[in-house]
């Protein structure tokens, strides 16, 4: 059993998982790891930091000699803090439930007393000091019988005098916090810790290096922490890209999550997709963003039929397909009919956000018919046809698909440059080369000759085959930069392209792209302890230094709130697991 053990230097998510019980995203206790020391910033209102410090003879130890992390996961942490050759303390954190975090310190070796302190950074007048806890309306930090409470400094401390001694703190957030804190201090910490570790025993063991296996455990941890229980308008267990700051459900993210989850929780894999479909309107519309109380007014890339079929290939659960199929049909019919603005048989996005490629230069001007949307629709028809045949239902999906394929190749292919593009309201091609132009290869729309042209662009180091391919915008485009969908590499498009290459017989290139994709995720997990939303196509900086819309860039630094872009990103974790377990690069 491999355990993730790299500290997330400013951004690792830390929260109770819906896999283990009820969650509440309206008012959640969710944290991000600090970049220094061992602690978290919790994104409550107001936000606060909680970290553990050690002291000798009343003097805080600025830096312990060595920190050896045993497990650094989304809901459980264990670190050995070595003060010197003769003194060390093990500090463990584990979520008991959605509102209660337990922290225990055990003296591994001591030659003199050590003071263990839970430190908060809330304003001095935020708490009342009780003999056992710091208390306010929504937050309690409790200590054991030997604890010393200091409301002035926001600290609660306990002394360990000899090896084998331990002390525990409880951090409780929400309602009726004093009662909950008293109950929490009676908890069996070892049993709770054991339960959280048990999850990792269920993970598959791939043919892989130790680093790859460790990264798989990290990715499973990311996926687990981003699972949530039913709430509000979402009546089924569901998944989110990241518990903070987004904490909503998205269409194509959920499809990717299901593809990863099928490898260790088939029920959660199915629910990731069913939860999205459960939010469908009567006319077939599904919002691209769904919160427990809100939803958007635009669609998102339709990939759920493909994702549902991949889940079915693992589970063999016909009832899952039977439940999904009519809802998927309504969704695709809505997208086909409502997103065709001029009746020419081709569909377009509402805006960049709907496409999932928010700030792509594709949307710097007006776009009518979108190459990726139509490719995804054609791909969905393939899998809807398979579902219909499986269920014994008559269907015309494949003839309809062929009609759409013909329209795409007639209207969105440019023979001169050998690439696919969107068009504008006048029908002219918007000749900006982006990774969306490879979607037809994933969907099987291209002829062999067209696929050859796409592969030539893909493998050109002046375009998409940068140090970490594939760039989301060709590097010879004037808009190419380090900002989100304007240059950086995204794991979901690498995934699409890998399988498109395989389908067209470019096996060696697919293997190379798979290997480089896995290696880059492993590289930055080992370096930063995180999975990222996207990666530097130039391999020149940590992803944390990249721009994200109007933020970030070379001046960016880790903060106590989060890194510049989204950390512990769920679809990166999910697709890493799928690529590793179905690896084609060996």
Coordinates of C-alpha atoms in Angstrom, one line a residue:
X1 CA 0.0 0.0 0.0
X2 CA 1.5 3.3 -1.1
X3 CA 0.5 6.5 0.8
X4 CA 0.9 10.0 -0.6
X5 CA 3.6 11.8 1.4
X6 CA 4.6 15.0 -0.2
X7 CA 3.5 18.2 1.5
X8 CA 1.4 20.5 -0.7
X9 CA 3.4 23.7 -0.6
X10 CA 0.6 26.2 -0.5
X11 CA -2.6 24.9 -1.9
X12 CA -3.3 21.2 -1.0
X13 CA -7.0 20.7 -0.3
X14 CA -7.9 19.4 3.2
X15 CA -11.5 18.5 4.1
X16 CA -14.0 15.8 5.0
X17 CA -15.0 13.6 2.1
X18 CA -18.6 12.8 1.0
X19 CA -17.3 9.2 0.6
X20 CA -17.2 9.0 4.4
X21 CA -20.4 10.9 5.4
X22 CA -22.5 14.0 5.0
X23 CA -20.9 17.2 3.8
X24 CA -22.2 20.8 3.6
X25 CA -20.8 23.1 0.9
X26 CA -22.9 26.1 2.0
X27 CA -20.8 26.5 5.1
X28 CA -17.8 24.1 4.9
X29 CA -14.7 23.5 6.9
X30 CA -12.2 23.2 4.0
X31 CA -8.6 24.1 4.1
X32 CA -5.5 24.6 1.9
X33 CA -2.0 23.7 3.1
X34 CA 0.3 26.5 4.2
X35 CA 3.5 26.9 2.3
X36 CA 5.7 26.8 5.4
X37 CA 5.4 24.6 8.5
X38 CA 2.6 22.2 9.0
X39 CA -0.8 23.8 9.1
X40 CA -3.7 25.0 7.0
X41 CA -5.7 28.1 6.1
X42 CA -9.4 27.4 6.4
X43 CA -11.7 29.2 4.0
X44 CA -14.5 30.0 6.4
X45 CA -15.9 33.5 6.9
X46 CA -13.6 34.9 8.2
X47 CA -10.7 32.7 7.0
X48 CA -8.2 31.6 9.6
X49 CA -4.9 29.7 9.9
X50 CA -4.3 26.7 12.2
X51 CA -0.9 25.3 12.6
X52 CA 1.2 23.3 15.1
X53 CA 4.3 24.7 16.7
X54 CA 6.8 23.2 19.1
X55 CA 8.6 24.9 22.0
X56 CA 11.4 24.1 24.5
X57 CA 11.8 26.0 27.7
X58 CA 9.2 28.5 26.7
X59 CA 10.9 29.4 23.4
X60 CA 9.3 28.4 20.1
X61 CA 11.5 26.3 17.9
X62 CA 11.6 28.3 14.6
X63 CA 12.6 25.4 12.5
X64 CA 12.5 21.7 13.5
X65 CA 15.6 19.8 12.3
X66 CA 13.7 17.5 10.0
X67 CA 10.1 16.9 9.0
X68 CA 9.3 13.4 7.7
X69 CA 5.9 13.2 6.2
X70 CA 4.3 9.8 6.5
X71 CA 1.0 10.6 4.8
X72 CA -0.2 13.9 3.3
X73 CA -3.7 13.3 2.0
X74 CA -7.0 15.3 1.6
X75 CA -8.4 14.3 4.9
X76 CA -5.6 12.8 6.9
X77 CA -2.0 14.0 7.6
X78 CA 0.9 12.4 9.6
X79 CA 4.3 14.1 10.1
X80 CA 7.2 13.3 12.3
X81 CA 8.8 16.5 13.5
X82 CA 12.3 15.9 14.6
X83 CA 13.7 18.7 16.9
X84 CA 17.2 17.2 17.3
X85 CA 18.8 13.8 17.5
X86 CA 17.1 13.0 20.8
X87 CA 13.7 14.7 20.5
X88 CA 10.9 14.1 18.0
X89 CA 7.1 14.4 18.0
X90 CA 4.6 12.8 15.6
X91 CA 1.7 15.1 14.7
X92 CA -1.4 13.7 13.0
X93 CA -4.5 15.4 11.7
X94 CA -7.7 13.5 10.8
X95 CA -11.2 14.7 10.0
X96 CA -13.8 13.0 12.2
X97 CA -16.7 14.5 10.2
X98 CA -17.5 17.5 8.0
X99 CA -17.2 19.9 10.9
X100 CA -14.7 18.3 13.2
X101 CA -10.9 18.0 12.8
X102 CA -8.8 16.2 15.3
X103 CA -5.1 16.8 15.8
X104 CA -2.9 14.6 18.0
X105 CA 0.7 14.9 19.0
X106 CA 2.6 11.9 20.2
X107 CA 6.1 12.1 21.8
X108 CA 8.3 9.6 19.9
X109 CA 11.4 10.4 21.8
X110 CA 12.0 13.1 24.5
X111 CA 14.9 13.9 26.8
X112 CA 13.2 17.1 28.0
X113 CA 9.7 18.5 28.0
X114 CA 8.2 19.9 24.7
X115 CA 5.3 22.2 24.5
X116 CA 2.9 21.5 21.6
X117 CA 0.8 24.5 20.5
X118 CA -2.2 24.9 18.2
X119 CA -1.9 28.5 16.9
X120 CA -4.6 30.5 15.2
X121 CA -4.4 33.8 13.4
X122 CA -7.8 35.2 14.1
X123 CA -8.1 38.7 15.7
X124 CA -7.4 38.8 19.5
X125 CA -11.0 39.6 20.4
X126 CA -12.4 36.8 18.4
X127 CA -12.5 34.2 21.2
X128 CA -13.5 33.7 24.8
X129 CA -11.0 31.6 26.8
X130 CA -12.5 28.7 28.7
X131 CA -10.4 26.4 30.9
X132 CA -10.3 23.8 28.1
X133 CA -10.9 25.8 24.8
X134 CA -11.0 28.9 22.8
X135 CA -14.6 29.5 21.8
X136 CA -16.6 31.8 19.6
X137 CA -20.0 31.5 17.9
X138 CA -19.0 29.2 15.1
X139 CA -15.5 27.9 16.1
X140 CA -14.0 26.0 19.0
X141 CA -10.4 25.0 19.5
X142 CA -10.3 22.5 22.3
X143 CA -7.5 20.9 24.2
X144 CA -7.1 18.1 26.7
X145 CA -7.1 18.3 30.5
X146 CA -3.5 19.5 30.6
X147 CA -4.0 22.3 28.0
X148 CA -3.2 25.9 28.6
X149 CA -5.5 28.4 26.9
X150 CA -4.3 31.9 25.8
X151 CA -7.1 33.9 24.1
X152 CA -4.8 36.9 23.8
X153 CA -2.5 35.2 21.3
X154 CA -5.0 32.7 19.9
X155 CA -3.1 29.7 21.3
X156 CA -3.9 26.5 23.1
X157 CA -0.9 24.5 24.4
X158 CA -0.1 21.2 26.1
X159 CA 3.2 19.9 27.4
X160 CA 4.7 16.5 26.6
X161 CA 7.1 15.4 29.3
X162 CA 8.3 12.0 28.2
X163 CA 8.3 9.6 25.3
X164 CA 5.0 7.8 24.9
X165 CA 2.9 10.7 26.1
X166 CA 0.3 12.3 23.8
X167 CA -2.1 15.3 23.6
X168 CA -5.0 16.0 21.4
X169 CA -6.8 19.1 20.1
X170 CA -10.2 19.4 18.4
X171 CA -11.1 22.1 15.9
X172 CA -14.9 22.3 15.5
X173 CA -16.8 24.6 13.1
X174 CA -20.5 25.2 12.6
X175 CA -23.4 25.1 15.0
X176 CA -23.5 23.9 18.7
X177 CA -19.8 23.9 18.6
X178 CA -19.1 23.6 22.4
X179 CA -21.1 20.4 22.7
X180 CA -19.6 19.0 19.5
X181 CA -16.1 19.9 20.8
X182 CA -16.6 18.1 24.1
X183 CA -17.9 15.0 22.2
X184 CA -14.9 15.2 19.8
X185 CA -12.4 15.2 22.7
X186 CA -13.8 11.8 23.7
X187 CA -13.2 10.3 20.2
X188 CA -11.0 7.3 19.5
X189 CA -8.4 9.1 17.4
X190 CA -6.5 6.0 16.4
X191 CA -9.7 4.4 15.1
X192 CA -10.6 7.5 13.0
X193 CA -7.1 7.7 11.7
X194 CA -7.2 4.0 10.8
X195 CA -10.5 4.5 8.9
X196 CA -9.1 7.3 6.8
X197 CA -6.0 5.2 5.9
X198 CA -8.2 2.2 5.0
X199 CA -9.2 4.0 1.8
X200 CA -5.7 3.5 0.3
X201 CA -5.9 -0.3 0.7
X202 CA -8.7 -0.3 -1.9
X203 CA -6.6 1.3 -4.6
X204 CA -5.4 -0.7 -7.6
X205 CA -1.7 -1.6 -7.9
X206 CA -0.4 -0.7 -11.4
X207 CA 2.7 -1.8 -13.3
X208 CA 4.5 1.4 -12.4
X209 CA 7.5 3.0 -10.7
X210 CA 7.4 3.9 -7.0
X211 CA 7.0 7.6 -7.9
X212 CA 4.1 6.8 -10.2
X213 CA 2.4 4.7 -7.6
X214 CA 2.9 7.4 -5.0
X215 CA 1.3 9.9 -7.4
X216 CA -1.6 7.5 -8.0
X217 CA -2.2 7.5 -4.3
X218 CA -2.1 11.3 -4.3
X219 CA -4.5 11.5 -7.2
X220 CA -6.9 9.1 -5.4
X221 CA -6.7 11.4 -2.4
X222 CA -7.6 14.4 -4.6
X223 CA -10.5 12.6 -6.1
X224 CA -11.8 11.5 -2.6
X225 CA -11.7 15.0 -1.1
X226 CA -13.7 16.3 -4.0
X227 CA -16.6 13.9 -3.5
X228 CA -19.7 15.4 -1.9
X229 CA -22.9 14.2 -0.4
X230 CA -26.4 15.1 -1.8
X231 CA -27.5 18.6 -1.0
X232 CA -30.0 21.2 -2.2
X233 CA -30.8 20.9 -5.9
X234 CA -28.4 18.0 -6.3
X235 CA -30.1 14.8 -5.0
X236 CA -27.3 12.4 -5.7
X237 CA -23.7 12.1 -4.5
X238 CA -21.6 14.4 -6.7
X239 CA -18.1 15.6 -7.5
X240 CA -16.5 19.0 -7.9
X241 CA -13.3 20.1 -9.7
X242 CA -12.0 21.5 -6.4
X243 CA -13.6 22.0 -3.0
X244 CA -12.2 25.5 -3.0
X245 CA -12.7 28.0 -4.5
X246 CA -15.2 26.5 -7.0
X247 CA -17.2 23.9 -5.0
X248 CA -19.8 23.5 -7.8
X249 CA -20.5 20.7 -10.3
X250 CA -19.6 21.0 -14.0
X251 CA -20.6 18.8 -16.9
X252 CA -17.4 17.7 -18.5
X253 CA -15.4 17.7 -15.3
X254 CA -17.9 15.2 -13.9
X255 CA -17.4 12.9 -16.9
X256 CA -13.7 12.9 -16.4
X257 CA -14.2 12.3 -12.7
X258 CA -16.3 9.2 -13.5
X259 CA -13.6 7.8 -15.8
X260 CA -11.1 8.0 -12.9
X261 CA -13.4 6.8 -10.2
X262 CA -14.4 3.7 -12.0
X263 CA -11.0 2.2 -11.0
X264 CA -11.7 2.1 -7.3
X265 CA -15.4 3.1 -6.7
X266 CA -17.8 2.1 -9.3
X267 CA -20.8 3.5 -7.3
X268 CA -19.1 6.9 -7.2
X269 CA -18.2 6.7 -10.8
X270 CA -21.8 6.2 -11.8
X271 CA -23.0 8.9 -9.4
X272 CA -20.6 11.5 -10.8
X273 CA -22.4 11.2 -14.1
X274 CA -25.9 10.6 -12.8
X275 CA -25.7 13.6 -10.5
X276 CA -25.3 15.9 -13.6
X277 CA -28.1 14.2 -15.5
X278 CA -30.4 14.5 -12.4
X279 CA -30.2 18.3 -12.8
X280 CA -31.7 18.2 -16.3
X281 CA -34.5 20.5 -17.2
X282 CA -37.6 19.2 -19.0
X283 CA -36.4 20.5 -22.3
X284 CA -33.1 18.6 -22.0
X285 CA -30.9 21.6 -20.9
X286 CA -28.2 20.9 -18.4
X287 CA -26.3 23.9 -17.0
X288 CA -22.5 24.0 -17.4
X289 CA -22.2 25.0 -13.7
X290 CA -24.5 23.6 -11.0
X291 CA -24.3 24.6 -7.4
X292 CA -26.5 23.2 -4.7
X293 CA -28.6 26.3 -4.9
X294 CA -27.7 27.8 -8.3
X295 CA -27.0 27.0 -11.9
X296 CA -25.7 28.8 -15.0
X297 CA -27.6 29.4 -18.2
X298 CA -25.2 27.9 -20.7
X299 CA -24.1 24.4 -21.8
X300 CA -20.7 22.8 -21.7
X301 CA -18.8 20.2 -23.8
X302 CA -21.1 17.2 -24.2
X303 CA -19.0 14.2 -23.3
X304 CA -21.2 12.3 -20.9
X305 CA -22.3 9.6 -23.3
X306 CA -18.7 8.7 -24.0
X307 CA -17.8 8.9 -20.2
X308 CA -20.9 6.9 -19.2
X309 CA -19.9 4.2 -21.7
X310 CA -16.4 4.0 -20.3
X311 CA -17.8 3.6 -16.8
X312 CA -20.1 0.8 -18.2
X313 CA -17.2 -0.9 -19.8
X314 CA -15.8 -1.3 -16.2
X315 CA -19.0 -2.0 -14.3
X316 CA -21.1 -3.9 -16.8
X317 CA -24.1 -2.4 -15.1
X318 CA -26.8 -2.3 -17.7
X319 CA -29.2 -0.5 -15.4
X320 CA -26.8 2.4 -15.3
X321 CA -27.0 2.7 -19.1
X322 CA -30.8 2.2 -19.0
X323 CA -31.1 5.1 -16.5
X324 CA -28.7 7.4 -18.4
X325 CA -29.7 6.8 -22.0
X326 CA -33.0 8.8 -22.2
X327 CA -31.5 11.7 -20.4
X328 CA -28.4 11.7 -22.6
X329 CA -30.7 11.7 -25.6
X330 CA -32.6 14.8 -24.4
X331 CA -29.3 16.6 -23.6
X332 CA -27.8 16.0 -27.0
X333 CA -31.0 16.9 -28.8
X334 CA -31.1 20.2 -26.9
X335 CA -27.6 21.0 -27.8
X336 CA -28.1 20.2 -31.5
X337 CA -31.3 22.2 -31.8
X338 CA -30.7 25.1 -29.5
X339 CA -27.1 25.8 -30.3
X340 CA -27.6 25.9 -34.1
X341 CA -28.0 29.7 -34.5
X342 CA -28.7 29.7 -38.2
X343 CA -30.1 26.3 -39.1
X344 CA -27.1 25.2 -41.0
X345 CA -26.8 22.0 -38.9
X346 CA -23.7 23.1 -37.0
X347 CA -23.7 24.2 -33.3
X348 CA -21.8 26.9 -31.5
X349 CA -21.0 27.9 -28.0
X350 CA -22.8 30.6 -26.0
X351 CA -19.3 32.0 -25.0
X352 CA -15.9 30.9 -24.0
X353 CA -17.0 29.8 -20.5
X354 CA -19.5 27.4 -22.1
X355 CA -16.8 25.8 -24.2
X356 CA -14.7 25.0 -21.0
X357 CA -11.8 26.9 -22.7
X358 CA -12.7 30.1 -20.9
X359 CA -10.2 32.6 -22.2
X360 CA -9.0 30.9 -25.4
X361 CA -8.1 33.3 -28.2
X362 CA -10.8 31.5 -30.2
X363 CA -13.2 33.8 -28.4
X364 CA -11.4 37.1 -28.8
X365 CA -13.8 37.7 -31.6
X366 CA -17.2 36.3 -32.5
X367 CA -17.6 32.6 -33.2
X368 CA -20.6 31.0 -34.8
X369 CA -20.0 27.3 -35.4
X370 CA -17.5 25.6 -33.0
X371 CA -15.2 22.8 -34.1
X372 CA -14.9 21.2 -30.7
X373 CA -18.7 21.3 -29.9
X374 CA -19.6 19.6 -33.2
X375 CA -16.8 17.0 -32.8
X376 CA -18.1 16.2 -29.3
X377 CA -21.7 16.0 -30.6
X378 CA -20.6 13.5 -33.3
X379 CA -18.7 11.5 -30.8
X380 CA -21.7 11.4 -28.5
X381 CA -23.8 10.0 -31.3
X382 CA -21.4 7.1 -31.6
X383 CA -21.9 6.1 -28.0
X384 CA -25.7 6.8 -28.0
X385 CA -25.9 4.4 -30.9
X386 CA -24.0 1.8 -28.9
X387 CA -26.3 2.3 -25.9
X388 CA -29.4 2.1 -28.1
X389 CA -28.2 -1.2 -29.5
X390 CA -27.4 -2.5 -26.1
X391 CA -30.9 -1.6 -24.9
X392 CA -32.6 -3.0 -28.0
X393 CA -33.9 0.3 -29.2
X394 CA -34.2 1.4 -32.8
X395 CA -32.1 4.5 -33.5
X396 CA -30.7 6.6 -36.3
X397 CA -27.7 7.9 -34.5
X398 CA -25.0 6.8 -37.0
X399 CA -26.7 8.3 -40.1
X400 CA -27.2 11.5 -38.2
X401 CA -23.5 11.4 -37.1
X402 CA -22.4 11.0 -40.7
X403 CA -24.4 14.0 -41.7
X404 CA -22.7 16.1 -39.0
X405 CA -19.3 14.7 -40.0
X406 CA -19.9 15.8 -43.6
X407 CA -20.9 19.3 -42.5
X408 CA -17.9 19.7 -40.2
X409 CA -15.5 18.7 -43.0
X410 CA -17.2 20.9 -45.5
X411 CA -17.4 24.0 -43.3
X412 CA -14.7 23.8 -40.6
X413 CA -11.7 22.3 -42.3
X414 CA -9.1 24.4 -44.1
X415 CA -7.4 22.6 -46.8
X416 CA -4.7 25.2 -47.2
X417 CA -3.4 25.0 -43.7
X418 CA -4.5 21.5 -43.0
X419 CA -6.3 22.3 -39.8
X420 CA -9.8 22.6 -38.2
X421 CA -11.1 25.9 -37.0
X422 CA -14.3 27.6 -35.8
X423 CA -16.1 30.0 -38.1
X424 CA -17.4 33.5 -37.6
X425 CA -21.0 34.8 -38.2
X426 CA -20.1 35.3 -41.9
X427 CA -19.0 31.7 -42.3
X428 CA -15.3 32.6 -42.6
X429 CA -12.9 30.4 -40.7
X430 CA -11.3 31.9 -37.6
X431 CA -7.8 30.7 -38.3
X432 CA -6.3 30.5 -34.8
X433 CA -4.7 27.1 -34.2
X434 CA -5.8 25.8 -30.8
X435 CA -6.0 22.3 -29.3
X436 CA -9.7 22.3 -30.1
X437 CA -8.6 21.6 -33.7
X438 CA -7.6 18.1 -32.6
X439 CA -11.1 17.2 -31.3
X440 CA -12.2 15.8 -34.7
X441 CA -9.4 13.2 -34.5
X442 CA -10.7 12.2 -31.0
X443 CA -14.2 11.9 -32.4
X444 CA -13.2 10.0 -35.5
X445 CA -14.3 12.7 -37.9
X446 CA -11.1 13.0 -40.0
X447 CA -10.1 11.2 -43.1
X448 CA -6.7 9.5 -42.9
X449 CA -5.3 12.4 -45.0
X450 CA -6.8 15.0 -42.6
X451 CA -5.4 13.1 -39.6
X452 CA -2.0 13.1 -41.2
X453 CA -2.2 16.9 -41.5
X454 CA -3.2 17.3 -37.8
X455 CA -0.4 15.1 -36.7
X456 CA 2.1 17.2 -38.7
X457 CA 0.8 20.3 -36.7
X458 CA 0.9 18.3 -33.5
X459 CA 4.5 17.2 -33.8
X460 CA 5.8 20.5 -35.0
X461 CA 7.9 22.0 -32.1
X462 CA 7.2 25.5 -33.4
X463 CA 3.4 24.8 -32.8
X464 CA 2.0 22.3 -30.4
X465 CA 4.9 19.9 -29.6
X466 CA 6.5 22.2 -27.0
X467 CA 8.7 20.8 -24.2
X468 CA 5.5 19.6 -22.5
X469 CA 3.0 19.0 -25.3
X470 CA 0.4 19.7 -26.2
X471 CA 0.2 23.5 -26.0
X472 CA -3.4 24.7 -25.9
X473 CA -2.5 27.3 -28.5
X474 CA 0.1 26.9 -31.2
X475 CA 3.3 28.6 -30.2
X476 CA 3.6 30.4 -33.5
X477 CA 0.3 32.2 -32.9
X478 CA 0.7 35.8 -31.7
X479 CA -1.7 35.1 -28.8
X480 CA 0.5 32.3 -27.4
X481 CA 1.4 33.0 -23.8
X482 CA 1.3 31.4 -20.3
X483 CA -2.3 32.2 -19.5
X484 CA -4.7 29.4 -19.0
X485 CA -6.2 28.3 -22.4
X486 CA -3.8 30.6 -24.3
X487 CA -0.8 28.3 -24.2
X488 CA -0.5 26.0 -21.2
X489 CA -1.0 22.3 -21.5
X490 CA -4.2 20.7 -20.2
X491 CA -4.4 17.0 -19.2
X492 CA -7.9 16.5 -20.6
X493 CA -6.9 17.5 -24.1
X494 CA -3.8 15.4 -23.9
X495 CA -6.1 12.5 -23.0
X496 CA -8.3 13.2 -26.1
X497 CA -5.4 13.4 -28.4
X498 CA -3.8 10.2 -27.1
X499 CA -6.9 8.2 -27.9
X500 CA -7.3 10.0 -31.2
X501 CA -3.8 9.1 -32.2
X502 CA -4.4 5.5 -31.3
X503 CA -7.6 5.3 -33.4
X504 CA -5.7 6.6 -36.4
X505 CA -2.8 4.3 -36.0
X506 CA -0.2 6.7 -34.6
X507 CA 0.6 4.4 -31.8
X508 CA 4.2 5.5 -31.1
X509 CA 3.2 9.1 -30.9
X510 CA 0.3 8.2 -28.6
X511 CA 2.7 6.3 -26.3
X512 CA 5.2 9.2 -26.2
X513 CA 2.4 11.7 -25.3
X514 CA 1.1 9.4 -22.7
X515 CA 4.5 8.9 -21.1
X516 CA 5.3 12.6 -21.1
X517 CA 1.8 13.4 -19.6
X518 CA 2.3 11.0 -16.8
X519 CA 5.9 12.2 -16.2
X520 CA 4.8 15.8 -15.9
X521 CA 2.1 15.1 -13.3
X522 CA 4.6 13.0 -11.3
X523 CA 7.3 15.7 -11.6
X524 CA 5.2 18.5 -10.1
X525 CA 3.6 16.2 -7.5
X526 CA 7.1 15.3 -6.3
X527 CA 8.2 19.0 -6.4
X528 CA 5.1 20.8 -5.1
X529 CA 2.9 18.1 -3.6
X530 CA 0.0 19.1 -5.8
X531 CA -2.0 18.2 -9.0
X532 CA -2.6 21.3 -11.0
X533 CA -5.3 22.7 -13.3
X534 CA -2.9 23.1 -16.1
X535 CA 0.9 22.9 -16.8
X536 CA 3.6 25.0 -18.4
X537 CA 4.0 23.9 -22.0
X538 CA 7.6 25.4 -21.9
X539 CA 8.5 23.4 -18.7
X540 CA 10.2 26.5 -17.4
X541 CA 8.3 27.3 -14.2
X542 CA 6.1 25.6 -11.6
X543 CA 2.5 25.8 -12.7
X544 CA 1.8 28.0 -9.7
X545 CA 3.7 30.8 -11.6
X546 CA 1.5 30.7 -14.6
X547 CA -1.2 33.4 -15.4
X548 CA -4.8 32.6 -14.8
X549 CA -7.0 35.1 -16.6
X550 CA -6.1 38.4 -14.8
X551 CA -3.9 36.9 -12.0
X552 CA -0.6 35.3 -11.6
X553 CA 2.5 35.3 -13.8
X554 CA 6.2 35.6 -12.8
X555 CA 5.4 37.8 -9.9
X556 CA 3.0 35.3 -8.4
X557 CA 3.9 33.6 -5.1
X558 CA 2.2 31.1 -3.0
X559 CA -0.1 32.6 -0.5
X560 CA -1.8 31.3 2.6
X561 CA -5.0 31.3 0.6
X562 CA -4.1 29.3 -2.5
X563 CA -1.6 29.2 -5.3
X564 CA -2.2 31.3 -8.4
X565 CA -4.2 28.6 -10.2
X566 CA -6.4 25.8 -9.0
X567 CA -4.6 23.2 -7.0
X568 CA -5.4 19.6 -6.4
X569 CA -7.5 19.7 -9.5
X570 CA -9.8 16.7 -9.9
X571 CA -9.8 15.9 -13.6
X572 CA -6.0 16.0 -13.7
X573 CA -6.0 13.4 -10.9
X574 CA -8.8 11.3 -12.5
X575 CA -7.2 11.2 -15.9
X576 CA -3.7 10.4 -14.5
X577 CA -5.2 7.4 -12.8
X578 CA -6.9 6.2 -16.0
X579 CA -3.8 6.7 -18.1
X580 CA -1.6 4.9 -15.6
X581 CA -3.9 2.0 -15.2
X582 CA -4.6 1.6 -18.9
X583 CA -1.2 2.7 -19.9
X584 CA -0.2 2.3 -23.5
X585 CA 3.4 3.6 -23.1
X586 CA 5.0 0.4 -22.1

